[in-house]
XYZ file of C-alpha atoms in Angstrom:
782
model
C -59.548 23.111 -34.290
C -59.366 20.032 -32.112
C -58.994 20.379 -28.379
C -56.942 17.189 -28.147
C -53.422 17.554 -26.880
C -52.243 14.085 -25.698
C -53.215 10.596 -26.824
C -52.193 7.271 -25.322
C -52.134 4.270 -27.594
C -52.319 0.823 -25.940
C -51.346 -2.296 -27.871
C -48.437 -4.229 -29.236
C -45.717 -2.074 -30.769
C -42.685 -2.461 -33.016
C -40.104 -3.894 -32.818
C -42.375 -6.720 -31.523
C -43.117 -8.803 -34.590
C -46.777 -9.034 -35.202
C -49.583 -7.367 -37.117
C -51.047 -5.484 -34.166
C -47.590 -4.076 -33.426
C -47.255 -2.796 -36.987
C -50.794 -1.318 -36.891
C -50.286 0.403 -33.544
C -47.015 1.950 -34.601
C -48.395 2.992 -38.006
C -51.505 4.607 -36.393
C -49.468 6.380 -33.698
C -47.032 7.735 -36.267
C -49.837 8.789 -38.568
C -51.610 10.629 -35.809
C -48.368 12.278 -34.605
C -47.748 13.394 -38.181
C -51.013 15.302 -38.562
C -50.810 19.084 -38.843
C -52.229 19.255 -35.302
C -49.940 19.776 -32.335
C -50.604 16.252 -30.800
C -48.384 14.473 -28.366
C -48.614 10.644 -28.517
C -47.340 7.876 -26.228
C -47.547 4.146 -26.547
C -48.289 1.717 -23.721
C -46.725 -1.449 -25.251
C -47.763 -5.029 -24.434
C -44.762 -7.405 -24.246
C -44.988 -11.146 -24.748
C -43.679 -13.473 -22.004
C -39.917 -13.895 -21.850
C -39.157 -11.148 -24.386
C -37.454 -7.810 -24.065
C -37.556 -5.196 -26.834
C -35.627 -2.051 -27.584
C -38.645 0.088 -27.844
C -38.288 3.666 -29.192
C -38.759 6.675 -26.873
C -42.433 7.011 -27.853
C -43.147 3.876 -25.740
C -43.675 5.403 -22.368
C -44.739 2.330 -20.495
C -44.393 -1.491 -20.928
C -46.899 -4.110 -19.821
C -45.835 -7.679 -19.412
C -48.741 -9.593 -21.015
C -49.425 -11.991 -18.143
C -48.541 -9.661 -15.201
C -51.904 -8.276 -13.868
C -50.219 -5.635 -11.731
C -48.730 -4.082 -14.856
C -52.135 -3.360 -16.177
C -53.094 -1.562 -12.920
C -49.787 0.373 -13.116
C -50.486 1.246 -16.718
C -53.850 2.752 -15.827
C -52.069 4.842 -13.186
C -49.554 5.984 -15.800
C -52.364 7.039 -18.112
C -54.486 8.717 -15.437
C -51.547 10.784 -14.231
C -50.228 11.582 -17.610
C -52.671 14.265 -18.661
C -53.965 12.266 -21.722
C -57.231 13.242 -23.342
C -58.067 9.976 -24.966
C -56.820 6.387 -24.914
C -56.746 4.380 -28.119
C -56.822 0.620 -27.441
C -55.928 -2.047 -30.085
C -57.785 -5.221 -29.187
C -57.114 -8.650 -30.454
C -57.665 -11.963 -28.567
C -54.335 -13.412 -27.622
C -52.300 -10.291 -26.882
C -53.568 -9.628 -23.333
C -53.149 -11.892 -20.274
C -55.866 -13.664 -18.318
C -58.783 -15.789 -19.543
C -59.725 -14.501 -23.041
C -57.529 -11.529 -22.403
C -59.431 -10.404 -19.355
C -56.457 -8.590 -17.779
C -57.146 -5.640 -20.115
C -60.416 -5.071 -18.236
C -58.358 -4.177 -15.086
C -56.847 -1.344 -17.074
C -60.101 -0.196 -18.709
C -62.037 -0.202 -15.417
C -59.405 2.278 -13.938
C -58.661 4.688 -16.651
C -60.472 8.001 -16.229
C -60.415 9.246 -19.806
C -62.550 8.268 -22.857
C -61.428 5.037 -24.474
C -61.666 4.403 -28.271
C -61.204 0.659 -28.943
C -60.269 -0.657 -32.355
C -61.418 -4.318 -32.584
C -59.144 -6.297 -34.883
C -61.319 -9.308 -34.512
C -65.077 -9.638 -33.906
C -66.129 -13.314 -33.414
C -69.576 -14.466 -34.607
C -69.568 -17.434 -32.210
C -67.388 -16.470 -29.298
C -66.646 -18.777 -26.337
C -68.403 -17.661 -23.082
C -65.222 -16.024 -21.758
C -64.565 -14.256 -24.983
C -68.104 -12.944 -25.098
C -67.898 -11.748 -21.509
C -64.666 -9.887 -22.115
C -65.798 -8.330 -25.334
C -69.145 -7.263 -23.755
C -67.131 -5.612 -20.988
C -64.860 -3.805 -23.512
C -67.851 -2.532 -25.354
C -69.377 -1.191 -22.181
C -66.210 0.478 -21.117
C -65.334 2.047 -24.481
C -66.685 5.415 -25.555
C -66.371 4.522 -29.186
C -65.527 1.263 -31.041
C -63.789 1.056 -34.429
C -64.011 -1.879 -36.805
C -62.455 -2.075 -40.173
C -65.267 -3.715 -42.155
C -69.017 -3.471 -42.330
C -69.228 -7.062 -41.329
C -67.758 -6.047 -38.001
C -70.314 -3.405 -37.503
C -73.208 -5.756 -38.232
C -71.846 -8.360 -35.790
C -71.562 -5.788 -32.973
C -75.080 -4.496 -33.573
C -76.727 -7.897 -34.072
C -74.731 -10.323 -32.006
C -73.384 -8.075 -29.150
C -76.271 -5.521 -29.034
C -73.757 -2.627 -29.194
C -75.316 0.874 -29.414
C -75.345 1.896 -33.022
C -73.986 5.355 -32.303
C -70.947 3.861 -30.601
C -69.653 1.828 -33.618
C -67.579 3.389 -36.334
C -66.102 1.777 -39.485
C -62.581 3.115 -40.395
C -60.686 1.100 -42.899
C -57.212 -0.370 -42.180
C -54.587 2.216 -43.026
C -52.169 1.813 -45.945
C -48.960 3.643 -47.017
C -49.300 6.339 -49.606
C -47.129 4.614 -52.188
C -47.035 5.534 -55.903
C -48.676 3.336 -58.499
C -45.786 1.627 -60.274
C -45.087 -1.530 -62.387
C -43.262 -4.508 -60.823
C -40.211 -4.535 -63.081
C -37.981 -2.060 -61.052
C -38.676 -3.719 -57.778
C -38.056 -7.192 -59.289
C -34.683 -6.044 -60.518
C -33.646 -4.662 -57.027
C -34.801 -7.828 -55.285
C -33.326 -10.369 -57.675
C -36.546 -11.597 -59.355
C -36.069 -10.171 -62.873
C -37.794 -12.066 -65.621
C -39.935 -13.939 -63.059
C -43.654 -13.971 -62.718
C -44.049 -13.360 -59.043
C -46.895 -14.424 -56.750
C -46.546 -13.115 -53.249
C -47.882 -13.811 -49.774
C -46.447 -11.941 -46.789
C -47.106 -11.923 -43.114
C -46.192 -14.028 -40.034
C -46.244 -17.679 -40.902
C -48.969 -19.829 -39.229
C -51.220 -22.767 -40.215
C -54.319 -20.597 -40.671
C -52.704 -18.673 -43.570
C -53.278 -21.618 -46.044
C -49.819 -21.532 -47.550
C -49.927 -25.179 -48.282
C -53.012 -24.630 -50.504
C -51.050 -22.170 -52.670
C -48.098 -24.560 -52.800
C -50.398 -27.287 -54.042
C -51.776 -24.807 -56.685
C -48.323 -24.032 -58.075
C -48.053 -27.026 -60.541
C -51.259 -25.758 -62.289
C -49.774 -22.202 -62.459
C -46.569 -23.484 -63.969
C -48.351 -25.146 -66.811
C -49.090 -21.713 -68.267
C -46.305 -19.735 -66.647
C -43.201 -21.932 -66.188
C -41.181 -19.063 -64.854
C -43.556 -18.342 -62.052
C -42.271 -18.197 -58.480
C -44.282 -18.140 -55.315
C -42.574 -15.941 -52.637
C -43.577 -16.454 -48.978
C -42.245 -13.530 -47.135
C -42.373 -13.475 -43.275
C -40.966 -14.969 -40.124
C -42.838 -17.751 -38.357
C -45.296 -16.355 -35.745
C -43.365 -15.946 -32.448
C -46.114 -17.751 -30.477
C -45.939 -20.730 -32.910
C -42.129 -20.811 -32.564
C -42.448 -20.738 -28.791
C -44.884 -23.604 -28.665
C -43.837 -25.769 -31.632
C -40.599 -24.488 -32.960
C -40.349 -24.388 -36.778
C -42.313 -27.566 -37.368
C -44.884 -25.830 -39.578
C -42.292 -24.150 -41.771
C -40.472 -27.480 -42.112
C -43.730 -29.216 -43.153
C -44.251 -26.628 -45.877
C -40.700 -27.114 -47.184
C -41.292 -30.886 -47.174
C -44.369 -30.308 -49.320
C -42.289 -28.251 -51.749
C -39.746 -31.009 -51.948
C -42.456 -33.684 -52.611
C -43.868 -31.714 -55.510
C -40.384 -30.802 -56.921
C -41.020 -27.047 -56.565
C -37.509 -26.156 -55.293
C -36.990 -23.494 -57.959
C -40.555 -22.102 -57.742
C -41.264 -21.567 -54.060
C -39.066 -19.230 -52.063
C -39.325 -18.857 -48.282
C -37.910 -15.582 -46.991
C -37.810 -16.174 -43.167
C -37.598 -12.605 -41.953
C -39.595 -9.754 -40.533
C -38.809 -6.773 -42.685
C -39.203 -3.120 -42.160
C -41.716 -1.081 -44.091
C -39.551 0.251 -46.954
C -38.312 -3.297 -47.637
C -41.902 -4.646 -47.367
C -43.237 -2.120 -49.828
C -40.564 -3.140 -52.316
C -41.635 -6.759 -52.134
C -45.272 -5.863 -52.620
C -44.477 -3.665 -55.528
C -42.626 -6.419 -57.338
C -45.456 -8.959 -57.372
C -47.757 -9.739 -60.361
C -50.386 -11.350 -58.215
C -50.901 -11.091 -54.499
C -52.632 -14.049 -52.870
C -54.192 -14.550 -49.420
C -55.305 -18.194 -49.239
C -56.467 -17.929 -45.651
C -58.499 -20.751 -44.200
C -60.758 -18.920 -41.694
C -63.876 -17.301 -42.944
C -64.146 -15.212 -39.767
C -60.973 -13.154 -40.454
C -62.265 -9.651 -39.820
C -59.157 -7.746 -40.683
C -56.061 -8.397 -42.830
C -53.401 -5.732 -42.791
C -51.487 -7.680 -45.493
C -54.500 -7.614 -47.782
C -55.058 -3.909 -47.166
C -51.442 -3.043 -47.932
C -51.379 -5.114 -51.211
C -54.708 -3.701 -52.303
C -53.611 -0.174 -51.532
C -50.462 -0.496 -53.678
C -52.526 -1.498 -56.670
C -51.944 -5.187 -56.768
C -54.074 -7.775 -58.512
C -55.392 -9.869 -55.567
C -56.650 -13.434 -55.468
C -58.080 -14.436 -52.101
C -60.271 -16.884 -50.288
C -63.617 -15.245 -49.179
C -62.961 -14.387 -45.606
C -64.993 -11.396 -44.353
C -62.478 -8.628 -44.949
C -61.623 -9.868 -48.490
C -65.321 -10.214 -49.431
C -65.827 -6.545 -48.752
C -62.573 -5.155 -50.001
C -62.416 -7.124 -53.325
C -66.084 -6.538 -54.253
C -67.011 -4.764 -57.522
C -64.091 -6.147 -59.515
C -61.297 -5.036 -57.111
C -59.910 -8.673 -56.918
C -60.977 -12.312 -57.347
C -62.313 -14.809 -54.769
C -61.640 -18.539 -54.718
C -63.122 -21.230 -52.429
C -61.415 -22.088 -49.098
C -58.839 -24.892 -49.376
C -59.398 -25.400 -53.135
C -55.909 -25.655 -54.720
C -57.269 -26.409 -58.156
C -59.567 -23.342 -58.204
C -56.729 -21.193 -56.849
C -54.355 -22.364 -59.521
C -56.834 -21.933 -62.373
C -57.839 -18.408 -61.240
C -54.221 -17.160 -60.911
C -53.190 -18.740 -64.201
C -56.164 -17.123 -66.028
C -55.403 -13.708 -64.405
C -51.713 -13.890 -65.378
C -52.712 -14.686 -68.954
C -55.160 -11.803 -69.198
C -52.942 -8.678 -68.950
C -55.699 -6.025 -69.745
C -57.886 -7.421 -67.061
C -55.102 -7.542 -64.505
C -54.034 -3.991 -65.204
C -57.569 -2.718 -65.020
C -57.968 -4.508 -61.699
C -54.789 -2.972 -60.409
C -55.788 0.550 -61.436
C -59.186 0.151 -59.936
C -57.838 -1.091 -56.591
C -55.326 1.770 -56.439
C -57.747 4.502 -57.355
C -60.398 3.254 -54.884
C -58.020 2.852 -51.992
C -56.875 6.466 -51.666
C -59.218 7.090 -48.772
C -57.383 4.308 -46.899
C -53.941 6.055 -46.767
C -52.633 6.579 -43.275
C -53.082 10.386 -43.446
C -56.786 10.025 -44.232
C -57.264 7.242 -41.577
C -55.362 9.264 -38.959
C -57.602 12.277 -39.624
C -60.640 10.126 -39.083
C -59.266 8.725 -35.810
C -58.368 12.163 -34.586
C -61.893 13.384 -35.376
C -63.293 10.374 -33.442
C -60.949 11.012 -30.506
C -62.092 14.520 -30.361
C -65.769 13.510 -30.473
C -65.252 10.970 -27.732
C -63.612 13.500 -25.506
C -65.962 16.415 -26.208
C -69.200 14.302 -26.244
C -71.985 16.348 -24.710
C -73.284 14.746 -21.533
C -76.982 14.408 -21.471
C -78.723 16.126 -18.560
C -81.861 14.741 -17.067
C -84.339 17.017 -15.334
C -83.850 17.292 -11.563
C -86.073 15.158 -9.495
C -89.135 16.666 -7.734
C -88.793 17.651 -4.149
C -90.290 14.432 -2.814
C -90.070 11.834 -5.564
C -91.688 8.482 -5.390
C -89.121 5.922 -4.202
C -88.552 2.534 -5.605
C -89.163 -0.547 -3.480
C -86.253 -2.253 -1.646
C -85.236 -5.274 -3.714
C -82.655 -7.760 -2.570
C -82.441 -10.053 -5.530
C -78.981 -9.059 -6.599
C -77.717 -8.953 -3.009
C -78.843 -12.509 -2.612
C -77.115 -13.536 -5.883
C -73.846 -11.955 -4.618
C -74.007 -13.800 -1.282
C -73.042 -17.359 -0.516
C -72.554 -19.376 2.737
C -69.133 -17.627 3.301
C -70.468 -14.104 2.899
C -70.711 -11.391 0.314
C -68.581 -11.598 -2.797
C -66.766 -8.345 -3.615
C -67.127 -7.846 -7.316
C -69.367 -8.872 -10.282
C -69.009 -8.976 -14.026
C -72.086 -7.125 -15.100
C -74.543 -8.824 -12.635
C -72.657 -12.130 -12.378
C -70.639 -12.685 -9.137
C -66.879 -12.594 -9.917
C -65.275 -15.125 -7.630
C -61.795 -14.155 -8.670
C -61.486 -11.380 -6.084
C -63.120 -13.143 -3.246
C -64.517 -11.371 -0.165
C -63.670 -8.492 2.130
C -64.804 -7.465 5.609
C -65.631 -3.921 4.337
C -68.532 -5.232 2.227
C -69.736 -7.892 4.749
C -69.843 -5.159 7.394
C -71.924 -2.896 5.199
C -74.238 -5.853 4.533
C -74.559 -6.485 8.275
C -75.280 -2.823 8.768
C -78.111 -2.994 6.176
C -79.614 -6.104 7.721
C -79.427 -4.666 11.228
C -81.030 -1.412 10.172
C -83.914 -3.320 8.569
C -84.314 -5.468 11.675
C -84.436 -2.432 13.941
C -87.342 -1.210 11.816
C -89.065 -4.593 12.072
C -88.483 -5.210 8.414
C -87.174 -8.796 8.000
C -86.536 -8.475 4.310
C -83.073 -10.113 4.145
C -83.139 -13.902 4.665
C -81.575 -14.934 7.973
C -79.105 -17.253 6.242
C -77.554 -14.140 4.554
C -77.448 -12.025 7.675
C -75.830 -14.931 9.567
C -73.279 -15.263 6.829
C -72.332 -11.668 7.041
C -72.109 -11.772 10.852
C -70.081 -14.943 10.679
C -67.686 -13.408 8.212
C -67.138 -10.459 10.515
C -66.443 -12.760 13.438
C -64.058 -14.872 11.393
C -62.311 -11.728 10.281
C -61.322 -10.815 13.859
C -57.780 -11.833 14.516
C -57.539 -12.514 18.253
C -53.726 -12.432 18.089
C -53.785 -8.799 17.078
C -57.295 -7.609 18.139
C -57.630 -6.363 14.601
C -59.980 -7.332 11.748
C -58.544 -8.887 8.633
C -60.057 -7.497 5.435
C -59.445 -9.503 2.229
C -60.126 -13.178 1.840
C -59.715 -15.211 -1.314
C -62.546 -17.301 -2.702
C -60.676 -20.364 -1.327
C -61.443 -18.979 2.110
C -57.865 -18.188 2.951
C -57.060 -14.810 4.495
C -54.750 -12.668 2.298
C -53.483 -10.538 5.191
C -53.010 -10.649 9.007
C -54.923 -7.439 9.435
C -56.771 -4.958 7.286
C -56.659 -1.188 7.108
C -57.579 1.183 9.864
C -60.533 2.207 7.819
C -61.836 -1.311 7.352
C -61.471 -1.800 11.095
C -63.444 1.292 11.818
C -66.102 0.436 9.313
C -66.556 -2.978 10.905
C -66.945 -1.353 14.317
C -69.635 0.892 12.840
C -71.670 -2.184 11.648
C -71.149 -3.923 15.059
C -72.218 -0.869 17.080
C -75.453 -0.480 15.095
C -76.034 -4.288 15.193
C -75.782 -4.105 18.969
C -78.357 -1.296 19.102
C -80.592 -2.369 16.163
C -81.164 -5.928 17.550
C -81.256 -5.016 21.231
C -81.617 -7.765 23.787
C -81.133 -10.443 21.162
C -78.314 -12.983 21.192
C -76.832 -11.230 18.111
C -76.863 -7.927 19.890
C -74.883 -9.327 22.734
C -72.412 -10.908 20.211
C -71.961 -7.568 18.360
C -71.477 -5.646 21.603
C -68.896 -8.129 22.921
C -66.911 -8.134 19.690
C -67.133 -4.272 19.445
C -65.762 -3.992 23.001
C -62.798 -6.263 22.241
C -61.997 -4.487 18.948
C -62.411 -0.919 20.109
C -59.248 -0.165 21.888
C -57.121 -0.344 18.772
C -58.859 2.749 17.433
C -57.341 5.005 20.044
C -53.943 4.736 18.288
C -55.225 4.980 14.726
C -54.089 7.851 12.526
C -56.784 7.672 9.789
C -59.523 10.312 10.225
C -61.914 8.134 8.364
C -61.405 5.297 10.808
C -62.248 7.754 13.585
C -65.498 8.719 11.801
C -66.554 5.159 11.114
C -65.779 4.233 14.692
C -67.785 7.236 15.954
C -70.791 6.031 13.936
C -70.486 2.654 15.721
C -69.893 4.120 19.111
C -73.131 6.108 18.856
C -74.963 2.752 18.614
C -72.856 0.828 21.107
C -72.932 3.501 23.846
C -76.692 3.480 23.749
C -76.785 -0.229 24.820
C -73.586 -0.090 26.980
C -73.823 3.323 28.677
C -71.710 1.971 31.578
C -68.657 1.476 29.371
C -66.566 4.475 30.436
C -63.717 3.754 27.956
C -66.103 3.841 25.022
C -67.840 7.040 26.269
C -64.417 8.690 26.666
C -63.082 7.550 23.364
C -66.191 8.893 21.606
C -65.312 12.355 22.832
C -61.680 11.941 21.994
C -62.396 10.953 18.379
C -64.858 13.779 17.897
C -62.359 16.220 19.331
C -59.770 14.979 16.954
C -61.923 15.659 13.957
C -62.793 19.062 15.149
C -59.033 19.686 15.743
C -58.307 18.730 12.183
C -60.747 21.274 10.924
C -59.152 24.050 12.953
C -55.685 23.063 11.635
C -56.763 22.922 7.994
C -59.689 25.293 7.606
C -59.399 28.581 5.658
C -62.165 30.910 4.470
C -62.619 29.110 1.188
C -61.675 25.597 2.335
C -63.898 24.402 5.219
C -62.782 20.855 5.507
C -60.914 18.365 7.659
C -58.119 17.540 5.134
C -56.127 19.274 2.520
C -58.161 17.547 -0.215
C -61.337 15.666 -0.757
C -61.164 11.792 -1.019
C -63.674 9.010 -0.457
C -66.673 8.680 1.899
C -66.279 12.335 2.572
C -69.766 12.945 4.080
C -69.220 10.324 6.786
C -67.126 12.900 8.642
C -70.113 15.179 8.820
C -72.534 12.457 9.640
C -70.381 11.147 12.440
C -70.140 14.539 14.080
C -73.776 15.484 13.646
C -74.909 12.200 15.198
C -72.223 12.440 17.988
C -73.392 15.916 18.813
C -76.958 14.690 18.960
C -76.134 11.698 21.142
C -73.758 13.572 23.520
C -75.670 16.804 23.709
C -72.633 18.749 22.455
C -73.655 21.322 19.919
C -70.067 22.198 18.779
C -69.771 18.731 17.314
C -73.157 18.983 15.532
C -72.546 22.399 14.092
C -69.022 21.459 12.877
C -70.692 18.563 11.000
C -73.498 20.774 9.635
C -71.355 23.542 8.243
C -68.831 21.160 6.701
C -71.699 19.258 5.179
C -73.036 22.567 3.750
C -69.678 23.282 2.242
C -69.282 19.761 0.868
C -72.764 19.591 -0.783
C -72.083 22.872 -2.608
C -68.979 21.339 -4.149
C -70.898 18.180 -5.002
C -73.170 20.100 -7.363
C -72.762 20.351 -11.130
C -73.401 23.499 -13.135
C -76.795 22.003 -14.153
C -77.738 21.467 -10.523
C -77.277 17.720 -10.397
C -75.485 15.924 -7.626
C -71.897 15.250 -8.733
C -69.830 13.073 -6.337
C -66.247 13.854 -5.744
C -64.352 12.066 -8.505
C -61.802 9.487 -7.526
C -59.202 10.969 -9.956
C -58.888 13.972 -7.678
C -58.250 12.068 -4.435
C -54.651 13.216 -4.389
C -55.348 16.919 -5.220
C -54.576 19.458 -2.570
C -57.143 22.296 -2.037
C -58.423 21.981 -5.622
C -62.039 21.896 -6.821
C -63.164 18.277 -6.911
C -62.582 16.275 -10.138
C -65.696 15.125 -11.908
C -64.810 11.524 -12.438
C -64.872 8.694 -11.507
C -68.138 9.069 -9.632
C -68.778 6.266 -7.134
C -72.043 5.217 -5.401
C -70.465 5.236 -1.938
C -70.268 9.003 -2.181
C -73.932 9.396 -2.920
C -74.904 6.981 -0.150
C -72.680 8.804 2.409
C -74.202 12.193 1.338
C -77.769 10.930 1.743
C -77.007 9.615 5.251
C -75.380 12.898 6.344
C -78.323 14.870 4.948
C -80.675 12.609 6.933
C -78.657 13.205 10.045
C -78.686 16.991 9.353
C -82.499 16.994 8.750
C -83.113 15.108 12.024
C -81.090 17.672 13.780
C -82.584 20.825 12.304
C -85.782 19.782 10.462
C -84.575 22.146 7.762
C -86.236 20.887 4.577
C -83.319 21.898 2.382
C -81.436 18.799 3.689
C -84.322 16.609 2.363
C -83.810 18.432 -1.018
C -80.121 17.751 -0.999
C -80.802 14.089 -0.176
C -83.302 13.898 -3.050
C -80.598 15.329 -5.381
C -78.056 12.771 -4.202
C -80.440 9.827 -4.569
C -81.485 11.026 -8.030
C -77.885 10.494 -9.107
C -78.558 6.791 -8.906
C -81.665 6.990 -11.106
C -80.484 9.231 -13.892
C -79.975 12.785 -12.713
C -76.280 12.675 -13.306
C -73.610 13.890 -15.677
C -74.394 11.167 -18.230
C -78.145 11.115 -17.828
C -78.132 7.315 -17.318
C -79.691 5.311 -14.503
C -77.256 3.226 -12.573
C -79.778 0.869 -10.911
C -82.067 -1.854 -11.827
C -84.990 -1.239 -9.440
C -86.404 -4.684 -10.196
C -83.344 -6.534 -8.823
C -81.731 -3.911 -6.547
C -78.430 -4.065 -8.515
C -76.390 -0.907 -9.035
C -73.562 -0.130 -11.461
C -70.278 0.942 -9.873
C -70.423 4.532 -10.839
C -69.676 6.702 -13.828
C -66.619 7.080 -15.970
C -66.443 10.317 -18.041
C -68.196 8.606 -20.913
C -69.912 5.541 -19.668
C -71.217 3.739 -16.531
C -69.013 1.174 -14.894
C -70.741 -2.227 -15.434
C -69.416 -3.886 -12.323
C -72.509 -4.475 -10.153
C -70.448 -5.488 -7.179
C -71.066 -5.456 -3.443
C -70.040 -1.924 -2.593
C -72.264 -0.423 -5.305
C -75.383 -2.494 -4.563
C -75.017 -1.842 -0.786
C -74.446 1.914 -1.337
C -77.693 2.029 -3.415
C -79.696 -0.032 -0.817
C -78.377 1.872 2.121
C -79.174 5.171 0.359
C -82.674 4.042 -0.521
C -83.216 2.850 3.093
C -82.225 6.286 4.312
C -84.494 7.980 1.778
C -87.398 5.902 3.124
C -86.509 6.983 6.619
C -87.176 10.528 5.549
C -90.738 9.549 4.723
C -91.179 7.482 7.950
C -89.735 10.103 10.255
C -91.831 12.897 8.619
C -94.999 10.953 9.614
C -93.888 11.008 13.288
C -95.586 13.669 15.352
C -92.338 15.055 16.875
C -89.121 14.016 15.129
C -86.479 14.028 17.799
C -83.711 16.513 17.218
C -81.206 18.651 19.051
C -82.039 22.348 18.663
C -79.071 24.157 17.006
C -78.840 27.109 14.869
C -79.012 26.616 11.179
C -75.545 26.314 9.876
C -73.550 29.421 8.794
C -70.152 29.306 7.137
C -68.387 30.949 10.153
C -65.337 29.850 12.021
C -66.258 27.921 15.227
C -64.374 28.565 18.400
C -61.841 25.914 19.285
C -63.677 22.947 20.882
C -63.193 22.048 24.436
C -60.927 18.959 24.403
C -61.749 16.241 26.915
C -59.254 15.045 29.509
C -58.052 11.978 27.634
C -56.932 13.872 24.647
C -53.412 14.593 25.645
C -50.547 16.119 23.601
C -49.274 12.716 22.445
C -52.653 11.943 20.980
C -53.051 15.269 19.129
C -53.182 14.478 15.412
C -50.446 15.629 13.072
C -51.610 17.691 10.051
C -53.003 15.245 7.454
C -50.480 13.811 5.084
C -51.200 12.239 1.653
C -54.865 11.648 1.073
C -56.077 8.079 1.217
C -56.925 6.102 -1.943
C -60.303 4.286 -2.190
């Protein structure tokens, strides 16, 4: 029996009038009607300027062009306890260039995604190709409705063969009947009926069939061509009813008033099935060969109609082997001749009908829903490949800065990427430029001038420009147009920037840049005293350990370092229990930086209580960042709001691996205990394939890194945070080797950590009652 319980469907939904809405609704209802106890919800895309009276099954609405709605929809799905998300994709129903807004939802959802592609383009525009490539990467499984779709995905888009599934378009389970009863009910008795239905638009080729009608009437003077369907809403919005009027004018010119009937309405399914049942020949004279899916064709075929169609991709496959007849695109004469001949040959037409009906039973919605449910279950329960753990001292890849250079320009480091292409849409942030400056400064302190000076200068310049002298705070986010998006950033981004400045001051000692970093650090430091974010305290501590080494006369900085370390120790005392040895009520992002900051502060100040607090919390944290197979498993971002719960497995992010490596390096330098090197090896191996999916996140030739792991796939954004996390982690791993070669690695002798309660630390004079931190509130979001 399936383990699925809840499924979220994302796409257009009835009563919105379009084929995707009909498909989404039909699929959702068919899945909900299976014998399994499944709960289904629809996240409905709504077109601009429209409001719909959605049924209760629609749990969330997304305005097509409102990007924030896609983000909110991902939160709705993530918090809803859904097992799988079923996405209906068609170009034109999502906002952004080539529908790129849907990527903001896909990047954020934390459950497997099964995407049904209603169109697969053989020659996509660059933006369309980029979006579809990303959708393929972010989807656990992809469904197409024709073999042509599968071949295009494999050959043109290089999709993994095991990811692509062909499931036909669903059809109603309607009895095989003759047309007479339906004709009588609908007022077409004694007529030979040719039918086309669907939303009216120029690509449907209706004018070709109108031009073919005079030839049909020569052999069947009582024939009538019924065109059922409202004009496509987008066409009405942009051009009104001009297309419908042009078709009516063509009918008038040909004198076909009594033989062409336009029924301008969007009908419900029972009414639609009556119209399909009454026709003698169903025709799809579409003009586009690349039509991958036609719901109207599937419905008519499944009800046992004799079908005449142009040879678009779906029709070629469905009507093969005598199931229907094909005519050339735009050829009214061939269309008229073929329909006339078929109407005159009753035995052939009846045999074609019976063959179509008999061979379409596997397409009924109950069968299609069962296949989708099986696919959903496979996507959810897919076994994650495990790679062998790395050896104790694995060979490390070389530092490569190719991708970092691609992501950098004369302003600074761009935040995000689409695959490995910089994405200018989201601009820059001080967080990433501070990390990049930290990397450059660390390399310089080791005498390794691997990053071009123009890049380092750009990072430093960005940090300088980020400082708002009116508030003595750092701004964080900047648009690509170089306009700041806020007067000041978060406390955490301020602390992280101080960290980079403090290590730059120490790492490039006696240089002009060292003096610059120290002066800016000194000016920006006082704000931290009133910060409430524990992470900002930890980041600032990491910077203070560097700054205080070059400015030992700065009494304020020395005092604040003790205050911040005391605050972290005080948090532990407030929150700790025998089975929860941590500073907060839950685990969030950059967790190991707490440990690293206290270990290094203990080392620098000669205070073993700080160091031991950092060591034993790190010991507890690393145990929880270990999978049952022994691999490193970072704390998943989906669990950032959990209180005293085991960490969630996904999404796993590179920043956690990098922080853990750095903390283990600090612990090893303090204790020379080789198990910290083993823990660091395990964390670094996460980057290279020893993870829950068994896939490498890095390209060692370029130094790029994917932005972590979803439950079923890696995140293909090779943005700034991910590449810097990898490079900083690799640099720390190389430090293990360098320091191991030193004759006497410097360390502060402390006992090896034990999971025992520390005595309350001795608080320094400046930590007065007004500064004592309150118990932590809601956990931060990354």
